[in-house]
């Protein structure tokens, strides 16, 4: 197993198997250029320009290609970032706002020289590490310790005037900086310093274990998909036995006659041009590996009547159909063994999570027995003592989750159960086929055009016992289904929904009938929820993770530090999202935090299609 630490961007850690395939990752990354997710082949990011290695000619060329000013070009095109771009300008004596079109060759030379001097100092080890602190007035200095501002390998002209502390090594400076930064998280509105110092960070540990479980679930899901794909490829070889056997026999006989691989490839290409089916199936010949890759038609189609696609299978040209198929079956078995290991790991993590929760409950009980921090009450004072006033905090740390369900519509009920809904017909199909389990509940509206809504009894790949969902939980799931249906879009204030068991949901229509994509046949008795209000709240969650959330108001109010409630109305979805964003941003002291975790675009993901109004 290989661990890859990504020390760029938001940072990440990925575990790879011996083939370079991702087993698990701290954060899932899906970009046009690369993917870091369980089951994918790990790809290194494309290298970027190193500002410390750039020649004078390349420096001038990159600078002249910009249509911005000097400091922004250094920060973005030369990858220096804002602070060090300003530092280079200051050391070079070049005004940072100078437009590139007006910058002289001498000024560019001075900038490059300043950059070269920084490079020389770093490479020679001539460092003087500093931790910079905020400057306090006399009264403030008596009341509290100064906060840390920055840590640098040498003094910066941009920080001239700020108090600083020197260190023998940059590692020691960085260690001190982050140690003090972590301690400064105890801000106004949190527990007093003496209380927080004695209180273990149960919430942080719980969030960590839950994050690990989500990653392990993703790995299990990836293993399941990979094993299924290997089995399907093996079965495809048998389904096309005669064609595959003809390809392998042709290549094997040619090799026995010592025909070169390039001639074999030319012969197959010529056969394909003449319309020989076996030759047409060959898409790649690799003499170095001794393999031939064929592209085979998949049997059948999907439920909507679409034709099947094609699948590529790499074959060992020296073996027959049976041996190649057996190799694929063995690979599927190997992957399933990895899945079993991951399932054992997830059970271990769940046990650790339960142990942390038990320690938290024991600690809180002990605090209550000891007087609850001095209030002499029954322990309720403890909860109030440690409740954070997120709206007043000047800086809120961002802890972004990466949950598998976030691409669907979703919320957690007030009792903690996950509810997921489809955004379109494709997702409706996917939810029922892939994510609906035995003890879940299926919800839908009486009105046409509503999403498939599933109240989950457990997470993916988890075994679950039957759940006796509370009436409150069921009503919230029903309200979710109604609010994202055509009832909202049509401006109705309420609607009706029904609930059934998973085994009552089918894609098999009655004889002579047709089922549209994303639709299902419901058989048997239904439980109805009548006159359910169309209401959705959106808000900002600050613990244990930071993100925008949305759903039935009763499920959102207690989880959100601040929220806005909507009903069907006149404002378009994007306008309503902007109204909510402005409302929420004004209520937080740390407005940059709201911009990052609950922008208008992020909030819009939780708003129903159609017009909306804010509920006073």
Coordinates of C-alpha atoms in Angstrom, one line a residue:
X1 CA 0.0 0.0 0.0
X2 CA 1.2 3.5 -0.9
X3 CA 0.2 6.7 0.8
X4 CA 0.3 9.9 -1.3
X5 CA 0.1 13.2 0.5
X6 CA -1.0 16.1 -1.6
X7 CA 0.5 19.3 -0.1
X8 CA -1.3 21.8 -2.4
X9 CA -4.8 23.3 -2.6
X10 CA -6.9 22.2 0.3
X11 CA -4.5 19.2 0.9
X12 CA -5.4 15.5 0.6
X13 CA -4.2 12.0 1.4
X14 CA -4.8 9.0 -0.9
X15 CA -4.1 5.3 -0.2
X16 CA -3.1 3.3 -3.3
X17 CA -2.8 -0.4 -3.9
X18 CA 0.1 -2.1 -5.8
X19 CA -1.4 -1.1 -9.2
X20 CA -1.8 2.6 -8.3
X21 CA -5.5 2.3 -7.8
X22 CA -7.1 4.5 -5.2
X23 CA -8.3 2.5 -2.2
X24 CA -9.4 5.5 -0.2
X25 CA -8.9 9.2 0.0
X26 CA -9.4 11.8 2.7
X27 CA -11.3 14.0 0.2
X28 CA -12.8 12.8 -3.2
X29 CA -11.6 14.9 -6.1
X30 CA -13.4 14.9 -9.5
X31 CA -12.0 17.4 -12.0
X32 CA -11.7 17.5 -15.8
X33 CA -8.0 16.9 -15.5
X34 CA -7.9 14.2 -12.8
X35 CA -10.0 12.1 -10.4
X36 CA -9.0 10.9 -6.9
X37 CA -11.7 8.5 -5.8
X38 CA -12.0 4.9 -4.6
X39 CA -11.7 2.6 -7.7
X40 CA -9.9 5.2 -9.9
X41 CA -6.3 5.1 -11.1
X42 CA -4.3 7.7 -9.3
X43 CA -3.1 10.5 -11.5
X44 CA -0.6 13.2 -10.5
X45 CA -1.7 16.7 -11.1
X46 CA -0.1 18.6 -14.0
X47 CA 3.0 20.5 -12.9
X48 CA 2.8 24.2 -12.7
X49 CA 5.4 26.9 -13.3
X50 CA 7.9 27.2 -10.5
X51 CA 8.6 30.9 -10.0
X52 CA 12.0 30.2 -8.5
X53 CA 13.2 28.3 -11.5
X54 CA 12.0 30.6 -14.3
X55 CA 14.6 32.2 -16.6
X56 CA 14.7 35.9 -17.3
X57 CA 13.3 35.3 -20.8
X58 CA 10.5 33.1 -19.7
X59 CA 9.8 35.5 -16.8
X60 CA 9.4 38.5 -19.3
X61 CA 7.3 36.4 -21.6
X62 CA 4.8 35.3 -18.9
X63 CA 4.6 38.9 -17.6
X64 CA 4.1 40.4 -21.0
X65 CA 1.3 38.0 -21.8
X66 CA -0.8 39.4 -19.0
X67 CA -3.4 42.2 -19.3
X68 CA -3.4 42.9 -15.6
X69 CA -1.1 44.8 -13.3
X70 CA 2.3 43.7 -11.9
X71 CA 1.3 42.2 -8.6
X72 CA -1.7 40.3 -9.9
X73 CA 0.4 38.8 -12.7
X74 CA 3.1 37.7 -10.2
X75 CA 0.4 36.2 -8.0
X76 CA -1.5 34.3 -10.7
X77 CA 0.7 33.8 -13.8
X78 CA 3.9 33.2 -11.8
X79 CA 2.2 31.3 -9.0
X80 CA 3.6 33.4 -6.2
X81 CA 0.3 34.1 -4.4
X82 CA -0.7 37.5 -3.1
X83 CA 1.7 38.0 -0.1
X84 CA 4.9 37.0 -1.9
X85 CA 3.9 38.8 -5.1
X86 CA 3.6 42.0 -3.0
X87 CA 7.0 41.2 -1.3
X88 CA 8.8 40.9 -4.6
X89 CA 7.3 44.2 -5.7
X90 CA 8.4 45.9 -2.5
X91 CA 12.0 44.5 -2.7
X92 CA 12.2 45.5 -6.4
X93 CA 10.9 49.0 -5.8
X94 CA 8.2 48.6 -8.4
X95 CA 4.7 49.9 -7.7
X96 CA 2.5 46.9 -7.5
X97 CA -0.4 48.5 -9.3
X98 CA 1.7 49.2 -12.4
X99 CA -0.1 47.9 -15.5
X100 CA 1.9 45.3 -17.4
X101 CA 1.6 47.4 -20.6
X102 CA 3.3 50.3 -18.8
X103 CA 6.0 48.3 -17.0
X104 CA 9.5 48.9 -18.4
X105 CA 12.1 46.3 -19.2
X106 CA 14.2 47.7 -16.3
X107 CA 11.3 47.2 -13.9
X108 CA 10.8 43.6 -15.1
X109 CA 14.5 43.0 -14.6
X110 CA 14.3 44.4 -11.0
X111 CA 11.4 42.1 -10.3
X112 CA 13.3 39.0 -11.6
X113 CA 16.4 40.0 -9.6
X114 CA 14.3 40.3 -6.4
X115 CA 12.8 36.9 -7.1
X116 CA 16.3 35.4 -7.8
X117 CA 17.6 36.8 -4.5
X118 CA 14.8 35.1 -2.6
X119 CA 15.6 31.9 -4.5
X120 CA 19.3 32.1 -3.6
X121 CA 18.5 32.7 0.1
X122 CA 16.2 29.7 0.3
X123 CA 18.6 27.3 -1.6
X124 CA 21.6 28.3 0.4
X125 CA 19.8 27.7 3.7
X126 CA 20.2 31.4 4.8
X127 CA 16.9 31.5 6.6
X128 CA 15.7 33.5 9.6
X129 CA 12.3 31.9 10.5
X130 CA 9.7 34.3 12.0
X131 CA 6.3 34.0 13.6
X132 CA 4.5 37.3 13.2
X133 CA 2.0 38.5 15.7
X134 CA -0.7 41.2 15.7
X135 CA 0.3 44.5 17.3
X136 CA -1.6 45.2 20.5
X137 CA -2.2 48.5 22.3
X138 CA -1.1 48.9 25.9
X139 CA -4.5 47.9 27.4
X140 CA -4.9 45.0 25.1
X141 CA -1.5 43.7 25.8
X142 CA -2.4 43.5 29.5
X143 CA -5.6 41.6 28.8
X144 CA -4.6 38.9 26.3
X145 CA -1.9 37.3 24.3
X146 CA -1.4 38.6 20.7
X147 CA -2.8 36.4 17.9
X148 CA -0.4 34.9 15.3
X149 CA -0.6 36.5 11.9
X150 CA 1.9 34.6 9.7
X151 CA 4.9 32.3 9.6
X152 CA 7.7 32.9 7.1
X153 CA 11.2 31.4 6.5
X154 CA 12.8 34.9 6.6
X155 CA 11.6 38.4 7.6
X156 CA 9.3 40.1 5.1
X157 CA 9.2 43.7 4.2
X158 CA 5.4 43.4 3.9
X159 CA 5.3 42.5 7.6
X160 CA 7.6 45.3 8.7
X161 CA 6.2 46.9 11.8
X162 CA 4.6 43.7 13.1
X163 CA 6.1 42.1 16.2
X164 CA 7.8 38.8 15.5
X165 CA 9.5 35.9 17.2
X166 CA 12.6 34.2 15.7
X167 CA 13.2 30.5 15.6
X168 CA 16.2 28.3 14.8
X169 CA 14.4 26.3 12.2
X170 CA 11.4 26.8 9.9
X171 CA 9.9 23.5 11.2
X172 CA 10.0 24.9 14.8
X173 CA 8.4 28.1 13.6
X174 CA 5.6 26.3 11.7
X175 CA 5.0 24.1 14.7
X176 CA 4.6 27.1 17.0
X177 CA 2.4 28.9 14.6
X178 CA -0.1 26.1 14.2
X179 CA -0.1 25.3 17.9
X180 CA -1.0 28.8 18.8
X181 CA -3.5 29.1 15.9
X182 CA -5.3 26.0 17.2
X183 CA -5.5 27.4 20.7
X184 CA -6.9 30.6 19.3
X185 CA -9.9 28.8 18.0
X186 CA -11.3 29.3 21.5
X187 CA -12.9 32.6 20.6
X188 CA -15.7 34.8 21.9
X189 CA -18.8 32.7 22.4
X190 CA -17.0 29.5 23.1
X191 CA -16.2 27.9 26.4
X192 CA -13.9 29.8 28.7
X193 CA -10.2 28.8 28.3
X194 CA -10.0 26.9 31.5
X195 CA -13.2 24.9 30.7
X196 CA -12.3 24.2 27.1
X197 CA -8.8 23.1 28.1
X198 CA -10.3 20.3 30.3
X199 CA -13.0 19.3 27.8
X200 CA -11.9 16.7 25.3
X201 CA -12.8 17.4 21.6
X202 CA -15.4 14.7 21.4
X203 CA -17.2 16.4 18.5
X204 CA -14.0 16.7 16.4
X205 CA -13.2 13.0 17.0
X206 CA -16.8 12.0 16.2
X207 CA -16.7 14.0 12.9
X208 CA -13.3 12.3 12.1
X209 CA -14.7 8.8 12.6
X210 CA -17.8 9.6 10.6
X211 CA -15.7 11.0 7.8
X212 CA -13.6 7.8 7.8
X213 CA -16.7 5.7 7.6
X214 CA -18.0 7.7 4.6
X215 CA -14.6 7.1 2.9
X216 CA -14.7 3.4 3.7
X217 CA -18.3 3.2 2.3
X218 CA -17.0 4.8 -0.9
X219 CA -14.2 2.2 -1.2
X220 CA -16.7 -0.6 -0.7
X221 CA -19.0 0.8 -3.3
X222 CA -16.0 1.1 -5.7
X223 CA -14.9 -2.6 -5.0
X224 CA -18.5 -3.8 -5.7
X225 CA -18.6 -2.0 -9.0
X226 CA -15.2 -3.2 -10.1
X227 CA -15.9 -6.8 -9.2
X228 CA -19.2 -6.7 -11.1
X229 CA -17.5 -5.2 -14.1
X230 CA -14.8 -8.0 -14.1
X231 CA -17.5 -10.7 -13.9
X232 CA -19.5 -9.1 -16.7
X233 CA -16.4 -9.0 -18.9
X234 CA -15.8 -12.7 -18.2
X235 CA -19.4 -13.5 -19.1
X236 CA -19.1 -11.4 -22.2
X237 CA -16.3 -13.6 -23.4
X238 CA -18.5 -16.7 -23.1
X239 CA -21.4 -14.9 -24.8
X240 CA -19.1 -14.2 -27.8
X241 CA -17.2 -17.4 -27.5
X242 CA -16.8 -18.2 -31.2
X243 CA -15.7 -14.7 -32.2
X244 CA -13.1 -14.5 -29.3
X245 CA -11.8 -18.0 -30.0
X246 CA -11.3 -17.1 -33.6
X247 CA -9.3 -14.0 -32.7
X248 CA -7.1 -15.9 -30.1
X249 CA -6.6 -18.9 -32.4
X250 CA -5.5 -16.6 -35.3
X251 CA -3.0 -14.7 -33.2
X252 CA -1.7 -17.8 -31.5
X253 CA -1.1 -19.7 -34.7
X254 CA 0.7 -16.7 -36.2
X255 CA 3.0 -16.5 -33.2
X256 CA 3.7 -20.2 -33.4
X257 CA 4.8 -19.5 -37.0
X258 CA 7.0 -16.7 -35.7
X259 CA 5.0 -14.0 -37.5
X260 CA 6.1 -10.6 -36.0
X261 CA 3.5 -8.7 -34.0
X262 CA 3.4 -5.7 -36.4
X263 CA 2.6 -8.1 -39.3
X264 CA -0.2 -9.7 -37.2
X265 CA -1.6 -6.2 -36.5
X266 CA -1.5 -5.4 -40.2
X267 CA -3.2 -8.6 -41.1
X268 CA -6.0 -7.9 -38.6
X269 CA -6.4 -4.4 -40.0
X270 CA -6.7 -5.7 -43.5
X271 CA -9.3 -8.3 -42.3
X272 CA -11.3 -5.6 -40.6
X273 CA -11.3 -3.6 -43.9
X274 CA -12.7 -6.6 -45.7
X275 CA -15.5 -6.9 -43.1
X276 CA -14.3 -10.0 -41.2
X277 CA -16.2 -9.8 -37.9
X278 CA -13.4 -11.2 -35.7
X279 CA -10.8 -8.8 -37.2
X280 CA -13.2 -5.9 -36.7
X281 CA -13.5 -6.7 -33.0
X282 CA -9.8 -6.2 -32.4
X283 CA -9.0 -2.6 -31.3
X284 CA -5.5 -3.0 -30.0
X285 CA -2.5 -5.3 -30.3
X286 CA 0.3 -5.0 -27.8
X287 CA 3.3 -7.2 -28.7
X288 CA 5.3 -6.1 -25.7
X289 CA 2.7 -7.5 -23.4
X290 CA 1.5 -10.3 -25.6
X291 CA -2.1 -9.1 -25.5
X292 CA -5.0 -8.4 -27.8
X293 CA -7.9 -6.1 -26.9
X294 CA -11.3 -6.8 -28.4
X295 CA -14.4 -4.6 -28.3
X296 CA -17.6 -6.7 -27.8
X297 CA -21.2 -5.9 -28.0
X298 CA -23.1 -6.0 -24.7
X299 CA -26.2 -8.2 -24.7
X300 CA -29.6 -6.7 -24.4
X301 CA -30.4 -3.1 -23.4
X302 CA -31.9 -1.2 -20.6
X303 CA -35.5 -1.1 -19.3
X304 CA -36.3 1.7 -21.7
X305 CA -35.5 -0.3 -24.8
X306 CA -32.2 1.3 -25.6
X307 CA -29.6 -0.9 -27.3
X308 CA -26.6 -2.3 -25.4
X309 CA -23.2 -0.6 -25.7
X310 CA -19.8 -2.1 -26.1
X311 CA -17.1 -3.3 -23.6
X312 CA -13.4 -3.6 -24.2
X313 CA -11.6 -6.7 -22.9
X314 CA -7.8 -7.2 -22.9
X315 CA -6.9 -10.8 -23.7
X316 CA -3.7 -12.9 -23.1
X317 CA -3.0 -13.9 -26.7
X318 CA -1.2 -17.0 -25.6
X319 CA -4.2 -18.5 -23.8
X320 CA -7.7 -19.6 -24.8
X321 CA -11.1 -18.2 -24.0
X322 CA -11.6 -20.2 -20.8
X323 CA -8.3 -19.2 -19.3
X324 CA -8.9 -15.5 -20.1
X325 CA -12.4 -15.7 -18.6
X326 CA -11.1 -17.4 -15.5
X327 CA -8.5 -14.7 -15.1
X328 CA -11.3 -12.1 -15.0
X329 CA -13.3 -14.2 -12.5
X330 CA -10.2 -14.5 -10.3
X331 CA -9.7 -10.7 -10.5
X332 CA -13.4 -10.2 -9.4
X333 CA -12.8 -12.6 -6.5
X334 CA -9.6 -10.7 -5.5
X335 CA -11.5 -7.4 -5.6
X336 CA -14.3 -8.9 -3.5
X337 CA -11.7 -10.0 -0.9
X338 CA -10.5 -6.4 -0.7
X339 CA -14.2 -5.4 -0.2
X340 CA -14.4 -7.9 2.7
X341 CA -11.3 -6.3 4.3
X342 CA -12.9 -2.8 3.8
X343 CA -16.1 -4.1 5.5
X344 CA -14.2 -5.4 8.4
X345 CA -12.4 -2.0 8.6
X346 CA -15.7 -0.1 8.6
X347 CA -17.0 -2.3 11.5
X348 CA -13.9 -1.5 13.4
X349 CA -14.4 2.2 12.8
X350 CA -18.0 2.0 13.8
X351 CA -16.9 0.5 17.1
X352 CA -14.4 3.3 17.6
X353 CA -17.2 5.8 16.9
X354 CA -19.5 4.2 19.4
X355 CA -16.6 4.2 21.9
X356 CA -16.1 8.0 21.4
X357 CA -19.8 8.6 21.8
X358 CA -19.8 6.5 25.0
X359 CA -16.8 8.5 26.4
X360 CA -18.6 11.7 25.6
X361 CA -21.8 10.6 27.4
X362 CA -19.7 9.4 30.4
X363 CA -17.8 12.7 30.5
X364 CA -21.0 14.8 30.3
X365 CA -22.6 12.7 33.0
X366 CA -19.6 13.1 35.3
X367 CA -19.7 16.9 34.7
X368 CA -23.3 17.0 35.7
X369 CA -22.6 15.0 38.8
X370 CA -19.8 17.4 39.7
X371 CA -22.1 20.4 39.4
X372 CA -22.1 21.2 35.7
X373 CA -19.3 23.8 35.8
X374 CA -20.5 25.5 38.9
X375 CA -24.2 26.2 38.2
X376 CA -25.4 23.5 40.7
X377 CA -28.1 22.4 38.2
X378 CA -28.9 19.1 36.6
X379 CA -26.4 19.3 33.8
X380 CA -28.3 21.5 31.4
X381 CA -26.1 24.4 32.2
X382 CA -23.2 22.4 30.7
X383 CA -24.8 22.4 27.3
X384 CA -25.3 26.2 27.5
X385 CA -21.8 26.8 28.7
X386 CA -20.3 25.2 25.7
X387 CA -22.7 26.3 23.0
X388 CA -20.9 28.4 20.5
X389 CA -22.2 31.7 19.3
X390 CA -21.3 31.1 15.6
X391 CA -22.9 34.4 14.4
X392 CA -20.6 36.5 16.5
X393 CA -17.3 34.6 15.8
X394 CA -14.9 36.7 13.9
X395 CA -13.4 33.6 12.2
X396 CA -15.0 30.2 11.7
X397 CA -12.8 27.3 10.6
X398 CA -14.1 25.5 7.5
X399 CA -14.5 21.7 7.8
X400 CA -15.9 20.6 4.4
X401 CA -17.5 17.2 4.2
X402 CA -17.4 14.9 1.2
X403 CA -20.6 12.8 1.5
X404 CA -21.7 10.4 -1.2
X405 CA -25.3 11.7 -1.1
X406 CA -24.6 15.3 -1.8
X407 CA -25.2 15.1 -5.6
X408 CA -28.8 14.2 -4.8
X409 CA -31.4 16.2 -3.0
X410 CA -30.9 15.4 0.7
X411 CA -31.4 16.3 4.3
X412 CA -31.1 14.6 7.8
X413 CA -34.4 14.3 9.7
X414 CA -34.6 15.8 13.2
X415 CA -34.1 12.3 14.5
X416 CA -30.9 11.8 12.4
X417 CA -32.0 9.6 9.5
X418 CA -30.9 10.4 6.0
X419 CA -33.5 11.3 3.3
X420 CA -32.5 11.4 -0.3
X421 CA -34.4 12.5 -3.4
X422 CA -33.8 12.5 -7.2
X423 CA -33.2 15.7 -9.1
X424 CA -34.2 14.1 -12.4
X425 CA -35.4 10.9 -14.0
X426 CA -31.9 9.4 -14.2
X427 CA -31.4 10.0 -10.4
X428 CA -34.8 8.6 -9.6
X429 CA -33.8 5.4 -11.4
X430 CA -30.4 5.3 -9.7
X431 CA -31.9 5.8 -6.2
X432 CA -34.3 2.9 -6.5
X433 CA -31.9 0.5 -8.3
X434 CA -28.7 1.3 -6.3
X435 CA -29.5 3.0 -3.0
X436 CA -32.9 1.7 -1.8
X437 CA -32.5 -1.1 0.8
X438 CA -34.8 -3.6 2.5
X439 CA -35.8 -1.6 5.5
X440 CA -36.0 1.9 3.9
X441 CA -39.2 3.7 3.1
X442 CA -40.2 5.0 -0.4
X443 CA -42.2 8.3 -0.6
X444 CA -43.9 10.0 -3.5
X445 CA -46.5 12.7 -4.0
X446 CA -49.9 12.2 -5.3
X447 CA -49.1 15.1 -7.8
X448 CA -47.3 14.2 -11.0
X449 CA -43.7 15.3 -11.3
X450 CA -42.3 14.7 -7.9
X451 CA -38.9 13.2 -7.0
X452 CA -38.4 9.7 -5.8
X453 CA -37.8 10.2 -2.0
X454 CA -36.2 7.5 0.1
X455 CA -36.0 7.5 3.9
X456 CA -32.8 5.5 4.7
X457 CA -32.7 3.0 7.5
X458 CA -28.9 2.6 7.0
X459 CA -26.0 3.8 4.8
X460 CA -24.7 2.1 1.7
X461 CA -23.2 -1.4 2.2
X462 CA -24.4 -1.4 5.9
X463 CA -26.5 -4.2 7.3
X464 CA -29.7 -2.8 8.9
X465 CA -32.4 -4.1 11.2
X466 CA -36.0 -3.0 10.8
X467 CA -36.6 0.5 12.0
X468 CA -39.7 1.9 13.7
X469 CA -39.5 5.4 12.3
X470 CA -41.3 8.1 14.4
X471 CA -44.3 10.0 13.1
X472 CA -42.2 13.1 13.1
X473 CA -39.5 11.5 10.9
X474 CA -42.1 10.2 8.4
X475 CA -43.9 13.6 8.2
X476 CA -40.6 15.3 7.5
X477 CA -39.8 12.9 4.7
X478 CA -43.3 13.4 3.3
X479 CA -42.9 17.2 3.5
X480 CA -39.6 16.9 1.6
X481 CA -41.3 14.9 -1.2
X482 CA -44.2 17.4 -1.4
X483 CA -42.0 20.5 -1.4
X484 CA -39.8 19.4 -4.3
X485 CA -42.8 18.3 -6.4
X486 CA -45.0 20.1 -8.9
X487 CA -47.1 21.2 -5.9
X488 CA -44.5 23.9 -5.2
X489 CA -44.0 24.8 -8.8
X490 CA -47.8 25.2 -9.3
X491 CA -47.9 27.6 -6.2
X492 CA -49.9 25.3 -4.0
X493 CA -49.4 25.7 -0.2
X494 CA -49.8 22.0 0.6
X495 CA -50.0 18.6 -1.0
X496 CA -50.5 14.9 -0.4
X497 CA -47.9 12.2 -0.3
X498 CA -47.8 8.4 0.2
X499 CA -45.3 5.9 1.6
X500 CA -44.7 2.2 0.7
X501 CA -42.1 -0.5 1.5
X502 CA -39.3 -1.1 -1.0
X503 CA -40.7 -4.4 -2.2
X504 CA -43.8 -2.6 -3.4
X505 CA -41.8 -0.6 -5.9
X506 CA -41.3 -2.2 -9.4
X507 CA -40.3 -1.3 -12.9
X508 CA -42.4 -4.1 -14.3
X509 CA -45.6 -2.6 -15.9
X510 CA -48.9 -4.3 -16.4
X511 CA -49.4 -6.1 -19.7
X512 CA -49.7 -3.5 -22.5
X513 CA -48.6 -0.6 -20.4
X514 CA -45.4 1.5 -20.6
X515 CA -43.3 2.9 -17.8
X516 CA -41.5 6.2 -18.4
X517 CA -37.9 6.6 -17.3
X518 CA -37.8 7.7 -13.6
X519 CA -41.3 6.3 -13.0
X520 CA -42.3 3.1 -11.1
X521 CA -45.2 0.8 -10.5
X522 CA -46.5 0.8 -6.9
X523 CA -48.3 -2.3 -5.8
X524 CA -50.2 -2.9 -2.6
X525 CA -51.4 -0.7 0.2
X526 CA -50.1 2.8 0.7
X527 CA -49.8 5.0 3.8
X528 CA -51.0 8.5 3.0
X529 CA -49.9 11.9 4.4
X530 CA -52.5 14.5 3.6
X531 CA -52.3 18.3 3.4
X532 CA -48.6 18.4 4.0
X533 CA -47.3 22.1 4.0
X534 CA -45.0 23.1 1.2
X535 CA -42.1 24.6 3.2
X536 CA -38.3 24.5 2.9
X537 CA -35.7 26.1 5.1
X538 CA -32.1 26.7 4.0
X539 CA -29.3 27.5 6.4
X540 CA -25.7 27.3 7.4
X541 CA -24.4 24.4 9.4
X542 CA -21.3 25.1 11.5
X543 CA -20.7 21.9 13.4
X544 CA -19.5 19.2 13.3
X545 CA -19.0 20.2 9.6
X546 CA -19.5 23.4 7.8
X547 CA -21.9 23.6 4.8
X548 CA -25.2 24.8 3.4
X549 CA -28.1 22.6 4.3
X550 CA -31.8 22.6 3.3
X551 CA -35.0 20.6 3.9
X552 CA -38.2 20.7 6.0
X553 CA -37.9 23.5 8.6
X554 CA -38.3 21.2 11.6
X555 CA -35.2 19.3 10.5
X556 CA -33.1 22.4 9.7
X557 CA -33.7 24.9 12.5
X558 CA -31.7 23.0 15.2
X559 CA -28.9 22.1 12.9
X560 CA -28.3 25.5 11.3
X561 CA -26.6 28.4 13.0
X562 CA -28.9 30.6 10.9
X563 CA -31.7 29.8 8.5
X564 CA -34.3 31.2 6.1
X565 CA -37.7 29.6 5.5
X566 CA -39.4 29.6 2.1
X567 CA -42.9 28.9 0.8
X568 CA -44.2 28.9 -2.8
X569 CA -44.2 32.4 -4.1
X570 CA -43.2 34.9 -6.9
X571 CA -39.3 35.0 -6.8
X572 CA -37.4 32.9 -9.3
X573 CA -35.2 30.2 -7.8
X574 CA -31.9 32.1 -8.4
X575 CA -33.4 35.4 -7.0
X576 CA -34.7 33.5 -3.9
X577 CA -31.2 32.0 -3.4
X578 CA -29.6 35.4 -3.6
X579 CA -32.1 36.8 -1.1
X580 CA -31.3 33.9 1.3
X581 CA -27.6 34.4 0.9
X582 CA -27.7 38.1 1.6
X583 CA -30.0 37.5 4.6
X584 CA -27.6 34.9 6.1
X585 CA -24.4 36.8 5.3
X586 CA -25.6 39.9 7.2
X587 CA -26.2 37.8 10.3
X588 CA -22.6 36.4 10.5
X589 CA -19.7 38.4 11.7
X590 CA -17.4 36.2 9.5
X591 CA -19.1 37.0 6.2
X592 CA -16.2 35.5 4.2
X593 CA -17.2 32.1 5.8
X594 CA -20.7 32.4 4.4
X595 CA -19.4 33.2 1.0
X596 CA -17.3 30.0 1.0
X597 CA -19.8 27.5 2.4
X598 CA -23.2 29.0 1.6
X599 CA -23.0 31.1 -1.5
X600 CA -26.1 31.8 -3.5
X601 CA -25.3 28.9 -5.9
X602 CA -24.8 26.5 -3.0
X603 CA -28.1 27.6 -1.4
X604 CA -30.0 27.3 -4.8
X605 CA -29.2 23.6 -4.8
X606 CA -31.7 23.2 -1.9
X607 CA -34.5 25.4 -3.3
X608 CA -37.4 23.8 -5.2
X609 CA -38.0 24.6 -8.8
X610 CA -40.5 27.4 -9.3
X611 CA -41.2 30.6 -7.5
X612 CA -40.5 31.2 -3.7
X613 CA -41.1 33.8 -1.0
X614 CA -39.4 34.1 2.3
X615 CA -41.7 33.3 5.3
X616 CA -41.7 36.1 7.8

